[in-house]
mmCIF file of C-alpha atoms in Angstrom:
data_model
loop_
_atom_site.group_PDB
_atom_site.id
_atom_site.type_symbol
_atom_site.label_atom_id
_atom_site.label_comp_id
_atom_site.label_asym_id
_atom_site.label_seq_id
_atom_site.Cartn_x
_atom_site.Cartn_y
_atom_site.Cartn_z
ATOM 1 C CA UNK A 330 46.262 56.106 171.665
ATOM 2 C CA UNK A 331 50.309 57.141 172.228
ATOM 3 C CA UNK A 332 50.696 60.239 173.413
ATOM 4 C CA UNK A 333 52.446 63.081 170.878
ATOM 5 C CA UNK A 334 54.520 65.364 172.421
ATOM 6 C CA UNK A 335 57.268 68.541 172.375
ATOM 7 C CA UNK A 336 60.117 67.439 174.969
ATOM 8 C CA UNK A 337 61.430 70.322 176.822
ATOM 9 C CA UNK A 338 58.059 72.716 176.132
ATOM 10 C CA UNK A 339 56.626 73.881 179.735
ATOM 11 C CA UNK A 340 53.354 72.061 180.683
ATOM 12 C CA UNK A 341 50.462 73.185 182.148
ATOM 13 C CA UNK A 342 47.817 70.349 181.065
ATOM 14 C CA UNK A 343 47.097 67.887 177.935
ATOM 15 C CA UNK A 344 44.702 68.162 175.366
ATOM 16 C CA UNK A 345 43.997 65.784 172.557
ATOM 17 C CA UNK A 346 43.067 66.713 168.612
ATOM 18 C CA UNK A 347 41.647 65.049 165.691
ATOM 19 C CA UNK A 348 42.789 66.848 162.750
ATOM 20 C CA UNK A 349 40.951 65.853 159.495
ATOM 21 C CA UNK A 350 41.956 66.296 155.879
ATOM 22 C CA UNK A 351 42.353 69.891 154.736
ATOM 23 C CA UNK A 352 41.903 70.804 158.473
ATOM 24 C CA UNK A 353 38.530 71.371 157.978
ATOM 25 C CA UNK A 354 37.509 70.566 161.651
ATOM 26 C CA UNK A 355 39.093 70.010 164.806
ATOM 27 C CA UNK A 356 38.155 67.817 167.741
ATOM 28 C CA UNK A 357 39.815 69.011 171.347
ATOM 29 C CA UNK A 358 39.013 67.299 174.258
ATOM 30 C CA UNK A 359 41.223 67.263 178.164
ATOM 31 C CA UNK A 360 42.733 63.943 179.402
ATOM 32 C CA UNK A 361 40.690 61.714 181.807
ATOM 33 C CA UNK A 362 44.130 60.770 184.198
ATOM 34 C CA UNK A 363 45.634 64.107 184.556
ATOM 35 C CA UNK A 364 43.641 67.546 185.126
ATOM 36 C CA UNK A 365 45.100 70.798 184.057
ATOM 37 C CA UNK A 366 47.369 71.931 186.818
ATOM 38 C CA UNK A 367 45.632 75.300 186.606
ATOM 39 C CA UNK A 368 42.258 73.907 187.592
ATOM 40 C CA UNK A 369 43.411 71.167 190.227
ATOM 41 C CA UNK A 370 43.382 72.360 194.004
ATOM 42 C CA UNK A 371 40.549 73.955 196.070
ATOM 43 C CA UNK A 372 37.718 73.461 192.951
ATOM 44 C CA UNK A 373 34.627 74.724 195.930
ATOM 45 C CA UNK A 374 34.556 78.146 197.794
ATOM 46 C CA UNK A 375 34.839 81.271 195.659
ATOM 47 C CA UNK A 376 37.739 80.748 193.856
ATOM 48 C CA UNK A 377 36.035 78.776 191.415
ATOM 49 C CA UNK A 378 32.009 79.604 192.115
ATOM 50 C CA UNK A 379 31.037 80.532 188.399
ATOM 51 C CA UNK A 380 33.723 79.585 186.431
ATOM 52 C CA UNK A 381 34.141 78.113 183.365
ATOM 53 C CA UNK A 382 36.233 77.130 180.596
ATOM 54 C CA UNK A 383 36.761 76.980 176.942
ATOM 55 C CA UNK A 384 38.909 76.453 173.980
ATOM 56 C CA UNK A 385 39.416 78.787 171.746
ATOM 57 C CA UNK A 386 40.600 78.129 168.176
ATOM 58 C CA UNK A 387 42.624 80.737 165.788
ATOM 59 C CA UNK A 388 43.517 79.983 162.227
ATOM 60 C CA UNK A 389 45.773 82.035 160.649
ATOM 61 C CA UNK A 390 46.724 81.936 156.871
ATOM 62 C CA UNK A 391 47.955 84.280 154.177
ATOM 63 C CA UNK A 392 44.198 85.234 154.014
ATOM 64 C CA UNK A 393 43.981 86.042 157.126
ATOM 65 C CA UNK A 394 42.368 85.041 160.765
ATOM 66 C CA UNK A 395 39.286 83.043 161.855
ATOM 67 C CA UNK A 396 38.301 81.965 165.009
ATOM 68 C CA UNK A 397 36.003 79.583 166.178
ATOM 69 C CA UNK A 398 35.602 78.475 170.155
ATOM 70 C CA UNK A 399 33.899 75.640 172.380
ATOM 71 C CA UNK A 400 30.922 76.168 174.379
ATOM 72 C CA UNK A 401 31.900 77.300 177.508
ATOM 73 C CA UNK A 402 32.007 74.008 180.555
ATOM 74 C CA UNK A 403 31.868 74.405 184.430
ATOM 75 C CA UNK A 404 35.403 74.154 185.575
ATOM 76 C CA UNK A 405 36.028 70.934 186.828
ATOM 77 C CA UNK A 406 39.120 68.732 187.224
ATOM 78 C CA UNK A 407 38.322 66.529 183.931
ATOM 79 C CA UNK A 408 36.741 69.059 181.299
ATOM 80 C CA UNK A 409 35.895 66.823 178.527
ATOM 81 C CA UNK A 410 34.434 68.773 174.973
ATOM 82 C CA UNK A 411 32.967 66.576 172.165
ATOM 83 C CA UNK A 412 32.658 69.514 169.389
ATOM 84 C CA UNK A 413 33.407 70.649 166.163
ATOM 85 C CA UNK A 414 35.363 73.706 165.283
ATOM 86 C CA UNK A 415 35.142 74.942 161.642
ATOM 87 C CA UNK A 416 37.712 76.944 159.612
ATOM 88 C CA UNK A 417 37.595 77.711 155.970
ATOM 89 C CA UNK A 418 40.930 76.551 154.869
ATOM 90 C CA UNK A 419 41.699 75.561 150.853
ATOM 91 C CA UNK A 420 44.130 72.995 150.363
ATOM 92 C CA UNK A 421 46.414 75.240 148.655
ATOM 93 C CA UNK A 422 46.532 77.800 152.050
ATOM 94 C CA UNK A 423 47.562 74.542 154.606
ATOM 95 C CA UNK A 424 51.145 74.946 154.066
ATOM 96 C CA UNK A 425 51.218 78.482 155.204
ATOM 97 C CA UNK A 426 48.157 77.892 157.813
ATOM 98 C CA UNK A 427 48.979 77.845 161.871
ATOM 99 C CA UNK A 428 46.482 76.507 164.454
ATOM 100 C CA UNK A 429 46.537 78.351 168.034
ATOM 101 C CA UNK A 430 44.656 76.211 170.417
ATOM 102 C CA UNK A 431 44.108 77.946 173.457
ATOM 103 C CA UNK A 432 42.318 77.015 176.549
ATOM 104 C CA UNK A 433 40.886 79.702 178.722
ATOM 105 C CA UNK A 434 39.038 80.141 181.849
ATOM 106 C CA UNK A 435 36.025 82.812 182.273
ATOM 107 C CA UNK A 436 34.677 83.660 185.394
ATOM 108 C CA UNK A 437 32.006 84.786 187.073
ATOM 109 C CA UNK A 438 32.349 88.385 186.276
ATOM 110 C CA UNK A 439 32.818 87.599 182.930
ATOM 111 C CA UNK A 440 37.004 88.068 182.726
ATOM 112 C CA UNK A 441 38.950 85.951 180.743
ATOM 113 C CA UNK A 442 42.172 83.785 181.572
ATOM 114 C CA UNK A 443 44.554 82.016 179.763
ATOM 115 C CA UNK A 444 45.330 78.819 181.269
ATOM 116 C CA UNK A 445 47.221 77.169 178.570
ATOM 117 C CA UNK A 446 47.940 77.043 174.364
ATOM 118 C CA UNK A 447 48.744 74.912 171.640
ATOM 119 C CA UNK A 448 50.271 76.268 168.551
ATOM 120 C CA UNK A 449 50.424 73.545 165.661
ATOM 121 C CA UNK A 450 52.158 74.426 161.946
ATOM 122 C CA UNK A 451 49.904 72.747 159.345
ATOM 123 C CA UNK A 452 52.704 72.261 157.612
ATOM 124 C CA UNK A 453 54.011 69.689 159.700
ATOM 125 C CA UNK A 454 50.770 68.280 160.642
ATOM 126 C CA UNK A 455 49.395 66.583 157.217
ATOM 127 C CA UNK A 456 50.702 62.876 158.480
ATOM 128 C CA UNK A 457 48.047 63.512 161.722
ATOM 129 C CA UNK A 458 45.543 64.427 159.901
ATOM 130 C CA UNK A 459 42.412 61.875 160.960
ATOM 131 C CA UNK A 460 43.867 61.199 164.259
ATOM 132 C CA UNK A 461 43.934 61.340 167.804
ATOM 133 C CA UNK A 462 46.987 63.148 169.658
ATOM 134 C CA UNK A 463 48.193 64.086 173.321
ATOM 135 C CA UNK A 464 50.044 67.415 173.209
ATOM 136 C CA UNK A 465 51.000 69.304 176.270
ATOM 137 C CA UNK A 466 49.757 72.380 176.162
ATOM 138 C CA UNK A 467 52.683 75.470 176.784
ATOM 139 C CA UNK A 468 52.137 78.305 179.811
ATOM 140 C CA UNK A 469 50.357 81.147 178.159
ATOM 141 C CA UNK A 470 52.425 83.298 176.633
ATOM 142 C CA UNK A 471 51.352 87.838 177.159
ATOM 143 C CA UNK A 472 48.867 88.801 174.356
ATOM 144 C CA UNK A 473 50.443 91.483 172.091
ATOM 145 C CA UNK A 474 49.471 95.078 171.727
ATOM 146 C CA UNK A 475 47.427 95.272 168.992
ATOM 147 C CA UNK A 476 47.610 99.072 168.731
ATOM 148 C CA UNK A 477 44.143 100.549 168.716
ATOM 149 C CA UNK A 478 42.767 97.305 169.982
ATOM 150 C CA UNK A 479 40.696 94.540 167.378
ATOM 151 C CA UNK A 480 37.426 94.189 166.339
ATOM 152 C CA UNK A 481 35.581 90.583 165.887
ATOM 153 C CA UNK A 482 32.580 90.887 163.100
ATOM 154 C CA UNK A 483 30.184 88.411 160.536
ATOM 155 C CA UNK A 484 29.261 89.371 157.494
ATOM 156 C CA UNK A 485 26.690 87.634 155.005
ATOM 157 C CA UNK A 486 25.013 89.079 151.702
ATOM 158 C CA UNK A 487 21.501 87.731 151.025
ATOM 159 C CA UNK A 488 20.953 87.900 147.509
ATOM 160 C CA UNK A 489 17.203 87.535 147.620
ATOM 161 C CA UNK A 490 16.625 90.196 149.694
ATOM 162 C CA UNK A 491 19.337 92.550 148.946
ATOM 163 C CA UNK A 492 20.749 92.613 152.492
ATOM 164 C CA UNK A 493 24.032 92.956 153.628
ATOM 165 C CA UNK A 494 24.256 91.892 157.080
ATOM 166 C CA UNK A 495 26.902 93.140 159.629
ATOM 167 C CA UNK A 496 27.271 91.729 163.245
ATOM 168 C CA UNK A 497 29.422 93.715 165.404
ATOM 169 C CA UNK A 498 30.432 90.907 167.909
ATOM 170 C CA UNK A 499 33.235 91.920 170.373
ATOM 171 C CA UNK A 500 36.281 94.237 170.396
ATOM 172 C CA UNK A 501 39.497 93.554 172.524
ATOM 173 C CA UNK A 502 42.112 95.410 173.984
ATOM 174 C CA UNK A 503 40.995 99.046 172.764
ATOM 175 C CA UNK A 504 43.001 101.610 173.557
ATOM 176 C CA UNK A 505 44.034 105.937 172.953
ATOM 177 C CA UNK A 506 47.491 107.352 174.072
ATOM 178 C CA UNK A 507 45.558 110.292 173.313
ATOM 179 C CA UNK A 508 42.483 109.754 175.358
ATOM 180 C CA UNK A 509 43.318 107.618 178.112
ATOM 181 C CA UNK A 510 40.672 108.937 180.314
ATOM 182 C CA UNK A 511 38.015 107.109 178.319
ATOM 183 C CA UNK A 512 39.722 103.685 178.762
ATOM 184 C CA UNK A 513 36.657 101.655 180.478
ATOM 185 C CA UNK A 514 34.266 104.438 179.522
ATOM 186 C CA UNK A 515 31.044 103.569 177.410
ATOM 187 C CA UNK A 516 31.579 102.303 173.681
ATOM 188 C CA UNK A 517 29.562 101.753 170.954
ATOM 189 C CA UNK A 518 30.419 100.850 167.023
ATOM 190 C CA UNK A 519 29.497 103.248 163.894
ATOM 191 C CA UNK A 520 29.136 101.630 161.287
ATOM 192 C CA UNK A 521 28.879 103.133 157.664
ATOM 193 C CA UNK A 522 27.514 102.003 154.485
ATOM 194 C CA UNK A 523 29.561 103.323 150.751
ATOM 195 C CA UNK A 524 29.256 103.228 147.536
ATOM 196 C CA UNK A 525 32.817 104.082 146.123
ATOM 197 C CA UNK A 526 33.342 107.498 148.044
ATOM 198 C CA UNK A 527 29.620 108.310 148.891
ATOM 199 C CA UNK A 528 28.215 107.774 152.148
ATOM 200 C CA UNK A 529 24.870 105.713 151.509
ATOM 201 C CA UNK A 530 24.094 105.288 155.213
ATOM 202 C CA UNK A 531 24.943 104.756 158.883
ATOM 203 C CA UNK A 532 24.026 103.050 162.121
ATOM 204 C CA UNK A 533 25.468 102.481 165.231
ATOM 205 C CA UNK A 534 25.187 100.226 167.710
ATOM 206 C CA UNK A 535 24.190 100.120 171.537
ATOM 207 C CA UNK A 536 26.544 101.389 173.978
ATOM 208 C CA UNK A 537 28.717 98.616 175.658
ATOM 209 C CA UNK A 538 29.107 99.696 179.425
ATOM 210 C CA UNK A 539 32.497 100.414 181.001
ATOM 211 C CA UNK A 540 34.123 97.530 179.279
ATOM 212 C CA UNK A 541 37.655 97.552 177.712
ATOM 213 C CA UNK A 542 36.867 94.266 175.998
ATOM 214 C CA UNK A 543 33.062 95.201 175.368
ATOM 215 C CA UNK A 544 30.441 92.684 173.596
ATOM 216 C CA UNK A 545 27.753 93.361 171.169
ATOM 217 C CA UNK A 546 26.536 90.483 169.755
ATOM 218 C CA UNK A 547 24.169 92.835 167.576
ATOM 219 C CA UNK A 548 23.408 93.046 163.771
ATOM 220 C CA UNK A 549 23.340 95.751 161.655
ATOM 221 C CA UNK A 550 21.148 95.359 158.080
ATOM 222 C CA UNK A 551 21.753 97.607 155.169
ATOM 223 C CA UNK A 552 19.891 96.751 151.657
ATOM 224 C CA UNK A 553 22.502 97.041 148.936
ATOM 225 C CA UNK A 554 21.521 95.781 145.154
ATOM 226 C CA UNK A 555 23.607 93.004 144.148
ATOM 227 C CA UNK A 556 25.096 94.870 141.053
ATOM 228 C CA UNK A 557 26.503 97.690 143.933
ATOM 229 C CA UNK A 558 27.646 95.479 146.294
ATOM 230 C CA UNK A 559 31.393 95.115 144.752
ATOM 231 C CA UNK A 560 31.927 98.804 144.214
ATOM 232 C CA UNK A 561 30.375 100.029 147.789
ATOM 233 C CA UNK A 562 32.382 98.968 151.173
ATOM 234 C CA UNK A 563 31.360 99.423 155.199
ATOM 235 C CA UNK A 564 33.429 101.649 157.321
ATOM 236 C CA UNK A 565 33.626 100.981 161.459
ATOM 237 C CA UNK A 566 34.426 103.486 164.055
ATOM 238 C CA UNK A 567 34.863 102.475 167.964
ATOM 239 C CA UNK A 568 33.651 105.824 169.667
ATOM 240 C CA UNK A 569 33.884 105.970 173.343
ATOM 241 C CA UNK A 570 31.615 108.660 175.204
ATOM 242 C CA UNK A 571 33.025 111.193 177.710
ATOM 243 C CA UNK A 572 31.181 112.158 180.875
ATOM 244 C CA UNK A 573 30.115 115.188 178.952
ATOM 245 C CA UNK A 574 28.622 112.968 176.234
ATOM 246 C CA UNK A 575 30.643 114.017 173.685
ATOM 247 C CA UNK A 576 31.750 110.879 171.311
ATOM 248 C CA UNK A 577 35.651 110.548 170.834
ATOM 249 C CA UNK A 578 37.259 107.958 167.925
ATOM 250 C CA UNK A 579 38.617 105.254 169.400
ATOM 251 C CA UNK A 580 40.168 103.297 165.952
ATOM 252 C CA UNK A 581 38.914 102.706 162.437
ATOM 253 C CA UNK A 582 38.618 99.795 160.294
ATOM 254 C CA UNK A 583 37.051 99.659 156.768
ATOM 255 C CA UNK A 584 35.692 96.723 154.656
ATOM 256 C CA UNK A 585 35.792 96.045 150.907
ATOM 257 C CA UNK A 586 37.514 95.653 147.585
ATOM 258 C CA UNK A 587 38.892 99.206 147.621
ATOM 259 C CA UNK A 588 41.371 98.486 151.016
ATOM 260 C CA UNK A 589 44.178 95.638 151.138
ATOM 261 C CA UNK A 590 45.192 92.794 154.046
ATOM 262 C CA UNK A 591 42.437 90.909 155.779
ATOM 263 C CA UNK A 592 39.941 93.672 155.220
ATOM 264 C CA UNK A 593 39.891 92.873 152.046
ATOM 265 C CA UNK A 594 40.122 89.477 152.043
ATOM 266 C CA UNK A 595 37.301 89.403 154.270
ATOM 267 C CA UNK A 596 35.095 91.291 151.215
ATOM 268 C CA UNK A 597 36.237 88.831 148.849
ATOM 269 C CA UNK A 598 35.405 86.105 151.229
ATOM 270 C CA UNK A 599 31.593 87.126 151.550
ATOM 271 C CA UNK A 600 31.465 87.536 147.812
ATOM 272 C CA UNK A 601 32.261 84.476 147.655
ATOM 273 C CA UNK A 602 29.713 82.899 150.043
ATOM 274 C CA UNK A 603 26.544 84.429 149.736
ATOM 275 C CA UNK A 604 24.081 83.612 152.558
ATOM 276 C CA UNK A 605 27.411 82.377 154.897
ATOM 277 C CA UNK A 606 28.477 84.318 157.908
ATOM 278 C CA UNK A 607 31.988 84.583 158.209
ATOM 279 C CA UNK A 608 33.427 86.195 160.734
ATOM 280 C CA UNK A 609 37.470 87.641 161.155
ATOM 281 C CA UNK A 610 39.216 89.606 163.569
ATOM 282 C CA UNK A 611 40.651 93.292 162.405
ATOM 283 C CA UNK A 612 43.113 95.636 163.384
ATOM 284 C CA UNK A 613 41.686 99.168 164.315
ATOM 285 C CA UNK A 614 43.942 101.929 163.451
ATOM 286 C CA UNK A 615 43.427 105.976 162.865
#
């Protein structure tokens, strides 16, 4: 296999990709003869006791983003991953689709690192498409502010049972100019159920503790008739709680046919689908 690759681009590893027709799956895996610089050095003691490694994959398209990631490996100097990662791309969206490939460490307190990415235009890609490429993968570059921070949910109707399901999975980045004593305080999701502009029902979920970037991994299950379910929508709120237990808003995001951008698309998407989770990333604003 010949190596593919940017000259000039700054390295900090290899990875190779199998990218099949449509780009409906991707195949990453690290080179046998050279480790990632990141990893190589001192791999005992507790610089590296714990720590693993993943690749993370993020599709965006005029539809908007999905991710999909690895399982997470122990760090060691040759990380090798024989996996699948799954993205629901049409071949009408591939010209406008971009691939970010990014490989990341996690620790054993649970932080995560960016070691090194990979961004590939489909665009350009279609003559790779059911083969296998070395690419150098460029330093990380600083994750954006995102505002309020982003929220990373599933959603799935079942049309036998009438359920709409909703799994709050993680947020990152949150943030308040306003508030920013509760940065790191406890935070938990609201999330409500409508039918045009009535409020059917709400739950919440558990508190995440202290955590900036918190994790849920929890669903939510609301029973909404199938003949409803394209006039009613689902409404988050990130709430953080104050030593005095009062809740405080956080950011906002809201999910149906009545809003525009990804939310919406998202909506459409599990419409679409029925029994499929599909999960996207969205902006929380006020």
């Amino acid at each position: 296999m010949s190596p593919w690759r940017k000259e000039g681009s700054s390295c900090c590893g290899e990875g190779s990709k199998i990218l099949h027709r449509y780009f409906r799956a991707v195949f990453c895996e690290s080179p046998h003869d050279q480790p990632f610089p990141a990893m190589h050095g001192r791999m005992s003691g507790d610089q590296d006791a714990g720590c693993h490694c993943y690749i993370l994959g993020t599709l965006e398209n005029k539809t908007g983003i999905a991710e999909a990631q690895t399982e997470l490996k122990k760090k060691v100097l040759h990380t090798v991953w024989e996996e699948v990662l799954r993205f629901p791309l049409t071949e009408e969206e591939l010209p406008a689709g971009t691939l970010t490939l990014t490989l990341r460490n996690c620790d054993k307190f649970s932080r995560h690192s960016i070691v090194g990415e990979l961004k590939l235009n489909l665009a350009e890609m279609k003559e790779s498409f059911g083969k296998a490429q070395w690419e150098r993968l460029k330093s990380p570059e600083k994750e954006p502010s995102t505002g309020h921070g982003e929220v990373l949910l599933s959603i799935s109707y079942l049309p036998a049972a009438n359920r709409l399901l909703v799994v709050i999975i993680k947020a990152k980045n949150l943030h308040s100019k306003q508030l920013k004593d509760l940065l790191g305080s406890d935070v938990s999701v609201k999330v409500t159920l409508r039918h045009q502009s009535l409020k059917l029902k709400k739950k919440q979920t558990k508190r995440a503790k202290h955590k900036i970037n918190p994790v849920w991994n929890e669903m939510i299950m609301f029973e909404v008739p199938h003949e409803l379910l394209r006039a009613s929508s689902v409404e988050l709120e990130m709430l953080s709680q104050d030593g005095a237990g009062q809740s405080h808003v956080l950011g906002k995001c809201s999910l149906g046919l009545h809003v525009t951008g990804t939310e919406r698309n998202h909506w459409e998407e599990m419409l679409r689908n029925p029994r499929r989770q599909i999960a996207m990333w969205h902006q929380l604003h006020m």
